């Protein structure tokens, strides 16, 4: 999709070349890249996973995700309104040793344990929590060794009511909209020294002053529950995007990332300096053409 700058009299528009009659167009993709430069100026993307038939990162040198147990690449037709290849997690058991999950070794990403952010576009398709209906919890993100009994992390939780995002640390801190099965959501977890915030589709859902998701052992786990007495908080599902940032994000950063419901990178994204130069070059060219037209 492209946006053309127009006026009631196209030939009089200052962004048109009068001699060649070739209008200068600014693509929506360029606009999105220019906006993203604002985000990257404070928080850089260090790893992007789009699951286009691979668990490798888009960025050279970033580590690949590790698949834990069964999973496969499938095509889904309603991923935030798009048809995309996604990674489907399928397990017949909620036993922590059999859960279909993903793990990221962050040791090469130089993340600060209490200052980072992660974006996940995902859906759950069921719950395999064996406890009584209405008490279902499904873990989305945690930063602990899976063999630990540590129960902290970000969950989708239900206590007999809606399924809400739940930042759990010795107790629930839940909020946001009811997240239903078989619907994709754009989730952002932002971790800073002063606490954590979870966003859904660009809007703040819940915040908490603790740090249950400070990275404890160089790992970020996705959809993996812990072992121990509180295990089995697991559900099958699909994931379309994981993106990791090297510092916390602001609410405005998250809104821009969501991009009105289309958070997926359009293509290989230039470095922030290249984006800025590209934007300045485009506007500089337009100014030069206006100057030439006036001179003639």
XYZ file of C-alpha atoms in Angstrom:
296
model
C 0.000 0.000 0.000
C 1.343 3.426 -0.899
C 0.217 6.893 0.088
C 0.495 9.639 -2.512
C 0.585 13.266 -1.434
C -2.181 14.988 -3.406
C -3.793 18.395 -3.737
C -6.941 19.628 -5.532
C -4.671 20.515 -8.460
C -2.067 17.815 -8.723
C 0.096 19.755 -11.123
C 0.454 22.560 -8.556
C 1.518 20.317 -5.690
C 4.968 21.324 -4.392
C 6.000 17.671 -4.062
C 5.554 17.018 -7.801
C 8.177 17.452 -10.515
C 6.577 19.872 -12.982
C 8.721 19.013 -15.984
C 8.612 15.235 -15.769
C 5.180 15.105 -14.096
C 6.520 12.248 -11.937
C 5.091 12.592 -8.405
C 7.252 11.807 -5.413
C 5.497 9.170 -3.311
C 6.219 8.258 0.268
C 5.477 4.605 0.956
C 3.712 3.516 4.109
C 6.659 1.201 4.710
C 9.062 4.158 4.750
C 6.802 5.978 7.176
C 6.787 2.915 9.446
C 10.572 2.684 9.285
C 10.947 6.355 10.151
C 8.644 5.875 13.121
C 10.569 2.796 14.221
C 13.764 4.844 14.334
C 12.233 6.588 17.343
C 11.918 3.235 19.112
C 15.357 2.002 18.149
C 17.022 5.172 19.356
C 16.374 4.059 22.935
C 15.751 0.327 22.678
C 17.448 -1.676 19.969
C 16.081 -4.859 18.424
C 18.679 -7.552 19.064
C 16.815 -10.630 17.798
C 13.769 -11.164 15.562
C 12.109 -14.516 14.883
C 9.417 -14.662 12.179
C 9.142 -18.483 11.904
C 9.238 -18.551 8.120
C 10.278 -22.199 8.065
C 13.167 -21.620 10.463
C 13.910 -20.908 14.124
C 16.877 -18.740 13.113
C 16.934 -15.022 13.836
C 16.681 -12.384 11.129
C 19.757 -10.636 12.526
C 23.195 -11.974 11.652
C 24.955 -13.271 14.753
C 21.831 -13.572 16.903
C 21.217 -17.084 18.262
C 18.509 -19.375 16.939
C 15.652 -20.460 19.147
C 15.765 -23.994 20.528
C 12.658 -26.141 20.111
C 11.747 -28.192 23.163
C 9.823 -31.305 22.158
C 7.366 -31.411 19.274
C 6.535 -28.493 16.992
C 6.130 -27.740 13.292
C 5.715 -24.934 10.787
C 2.184 -24.503 9.456
C 0.257 -21.892 7.480
C -2.409 -19.969 9.359
C -4.936 -17.767 7.575
C -5.886 -15.247 10.252
C -2.722 -14.030 11.937
C -3.790 -10.508 12.851
C -5.565 -10.413 9.501
C -2.740 -11.999 7.490
C -1.891 -15.427 6.090
C 1.505 -16.396 7.479
C 3.728 -19.333 8.288
C 3.752 -19.852 12.059
C 5.257 -22.311 14.533
C 2.681 -24.666 16.028
C 3.358 -26.190 19.440
C 1.664 -29.529 19.968
C 2.008 -31.818 22.969
C -0.272 -34.562 24.223
C 0.773 -33.947 27.820
C 1.275 -31.025 30.193
C 4.163 -32.828 31.884
C 7.013 -30.246 31.966
C 9.380 -32.737 30.336
C 7.004 -33.126 27.362
C 5.720 -29.583 26.834
C 6.174 -28.127 23.348
C 8.016 -24.869 23.969
C 10.814 -22.571 22.797
C 13.978 -21.421 24.539
C 16.342 -18.546 23.801
C 19.898 -18.476 25.138
C 20.458 -14.747 25.661
C 24.123 -14.951 26.665
C 25.348 -13.579 23.313
C 22.785 -10.748 23.221
C 24.342 -8.749 26.095
C 20.989 -8.116 27.741
C 20.754 -6.445 31.133
C 18.826 -8.844 33.350
C 16.382 -6.207 34.602
C 16.198 -3.940 31.547
C 14.882 -5.543 28.362
C 11.658 -6.175 26.466
C 10.182 -8.974 24.389
C 7.312 -8.973 21.902
C 5.355 -12.145 21.086
C 2.541 -12.590 18.560
C 0.815 -15.785 19.662
C -2.377 -17.716 20.260
C -3.311 -20.552 22.555
C -5.434 -23.335 21.095
C -6.213 -25.276 24.281
C -5.195 -25.871 27.876
C -3.765 -29.107 29.208
C -3.756 -27.986 32.831
C -5.104 -31.116 34.594
C -6.627 -29.218 37.503
C -10.322 -28.421 37.861
C -11.832 -26.187 35.150
C -11.713 -22.505 36.034
C -8.261 -22.570 37.616
C -6.335 -22.843 34.374
C -3.013 -21.052 34.012
C -0.815 -21.133 30.926
C 2.693 -19.784 31.083
C 3.813 -17.470 28.293
C 7.260 -16.163 29.328
C 9.692 -16.921 32.118
C 13.410 -16.459 32.652
C 14.302 -19.360 34.933
C 15.830 -22.767 34.388
C 12.993 -25.152 33.551
C 14.179 -27.663 36.155
C 13.579 -25.068 38.864
C 10.386 -25.010 40.918
C 10.354 -21.203 40.552
C 6.798 -20.261 39.601
C 7.301 -16.608 38.651
C 6.603 -15.414 35.140
C 4.007 -14.050 32.749
C 0.886 -16.184 32.405
C -2.506 -16.251 30.856
C -4.598 -17.042 33.904
C -8.212 -17.740 34.757
C -9.737 -18.167 38.190
C -13.239 -19.044 37.094
C -13.575 -15.924 34.948
C -11.893 -14.260 31.959
C -8.400 -15.316 30.861
C -6.216 -12.340 31.760
C -2.522 -11.587 31.526
C -1.008 -12.312 34.917
C 2.434 -11.189 36.088
C 2.904 -13.758 38.832
C 5.339 -13.499 41.749
C 4.058 -15.102 44.916
C 0.612 -13.920 43.909
C -1.347 -12.770 40.875
C -1.159 -9.309 39.327
C -3.690 -9.602 36.513
C -5.410 -7.261 34.104
C -6.312 -6.384 30.555
C -8.832 -7.893 28.155
C -10.134 -11.460 28.092
C -7.760 -13.384 25.792
C -9.576 -16.241 24.088
C -8.284 -19.345 22.319
C -7.624 -19.353 18.565
C -7.147 -15.585 18.368
C -3.723 -14.017 17.847
C -2.539 -11.237 20.136
C 0.430 -8.883 19.966
C 1.964 -9.103 23.447
C 4.823 -6.981 24.791
C 6.506 -7.594 28.146
C 8.710 -4.669 29.196
C 11.074 -5.189 32.139
C 12.802 -2.227 33.808
C 14.555 -1.732 37.166
C 11.329 -0.226 38.545
C 8.969 -3.021 37.511
C 7.230 -4.775 34.645
C 4.451 -3.875 32.234
C 2.527 -6.160 29.890
C 0.730 -4.782 26.831
C -1.833 -6.343 24.489
C -2.236 -4.997 20.959
C -0.395 -1.793 21.851
C -2.350 -1.041 25.053
C -1.191 -1.472 28.659
C -2.902 -4.469 30.275
C -1.156 -4.820 33.638
C 1.840 -3.500 35.555
C 3.691 -4.671 38.651
C 6.461 -3.135 40.756
C 8.325 -6.442 41.217
C 10.717 -8.148 38.819
C 9.649 -11.791 38.407
C 11.009 -11.831 34.854
C 14.505 -10.501 35.522
C 16.732 -12.876 33.560
C 18.138 -15.348 36.066
C 20.172 -17.811 34.014
C 20.700 -16.382 30.508
C 17.500 -18.039 29.291
C 14.138 -16.797 28.114
C 11.554 -19.562 27.905
C 8.373 -19.282 25.886
C 5.291 -21.377 26.759
C 7.261 -23.614 29.151
C 6.102 -24.253 32.694
C 8.368 -25.171 35.590
C 8.745 -28.473 37.352
C 7.587 -28.941 40.923
C 4.289 -28.743 42.778
C 2.837 -25.965 40.609
C 3.758 -27.528 37.269
C 1.475 -28.391 34.355
C 0.412 -24.806 33.668
C 0.666 -25.314 29.933
C -1.372 -24.989 26.750
C -0.755 -25.794 23.091
C -0.753 -22.980 20.582
C 0.998 -21.126 17.780
C 3.516 -18.294 17.597
C 4.089 -15.953 14.648
C 6.688 -13.481 15.933
C 9.179 -13.078 18.761
C 11.223 -9.897 18.967
C 13.756 -9.071 21.700
C 14.902 -5.556 22.694
C 17.952 -4.584 24.708
C 16.106 -2.206 27.027
C 12.626 -1.543 28.349
C 10.019 0.054 26.080
C 7.790 3.026 26.772
C 4.046 2.976 26.177
C 4.579 5.061 23.043
C 7.232 2.632 21.808
C 4.767 -0.226 22.206
C 2.029 1.667 20.389
C 4.352 2.295 17.453
C 5.473 -1.340 17.420
C 1.890 -2.542 17.157
C 1.563 -0.408 14.021
C -2.253 -0.400 14.088
C -2.393 -4.185 14.299
C 0.419 -5.036 11.861
C 3.578 -5.525 13.953
C 5.401 -7.740 11.461
C 8.609 -6.415 9.888
C 7.917 -5.574 6.238
C 11.396 -6.637 5.125
C 14.965 -6.439 6.339
C 14.988 -3.297 8.476
C 17.876 -0.861 7.958
C 19.948 0.213 10.917
C 18.501 3.289 12.646
C 21.175 5.557 11.172
C 20.332 4.299 7.682
C 16.637 4.878 8.281
C 17.236 8.431 9.413
C 19.523 9.140 6.471
C 16.982 7.657 4.097
C 14.279 9.902 5.495
C 16.468 12.987 5.422
C 17.530 12.162 1.880
C 13.941 11.841 0.696
C 12.901 15.139 2.220
C 16.101 16.791 1.049
C 15.418 15.661 -2.516
C 11.927 17.106 -2.320
C 13.301 20.427 -1.107
C 15.886 20.504 -3.888
C 13.207 19.915 -6.512
C 11.072 22.721 -5.102
C 14.082 25.033 -5.251
C 14.818 24.107 -8.885
C 11.223 24.660 -9.926
C 11.160 28.117 -8.365
C 14.474 28.985 -9.971
C 13.167 28.014 -13.396
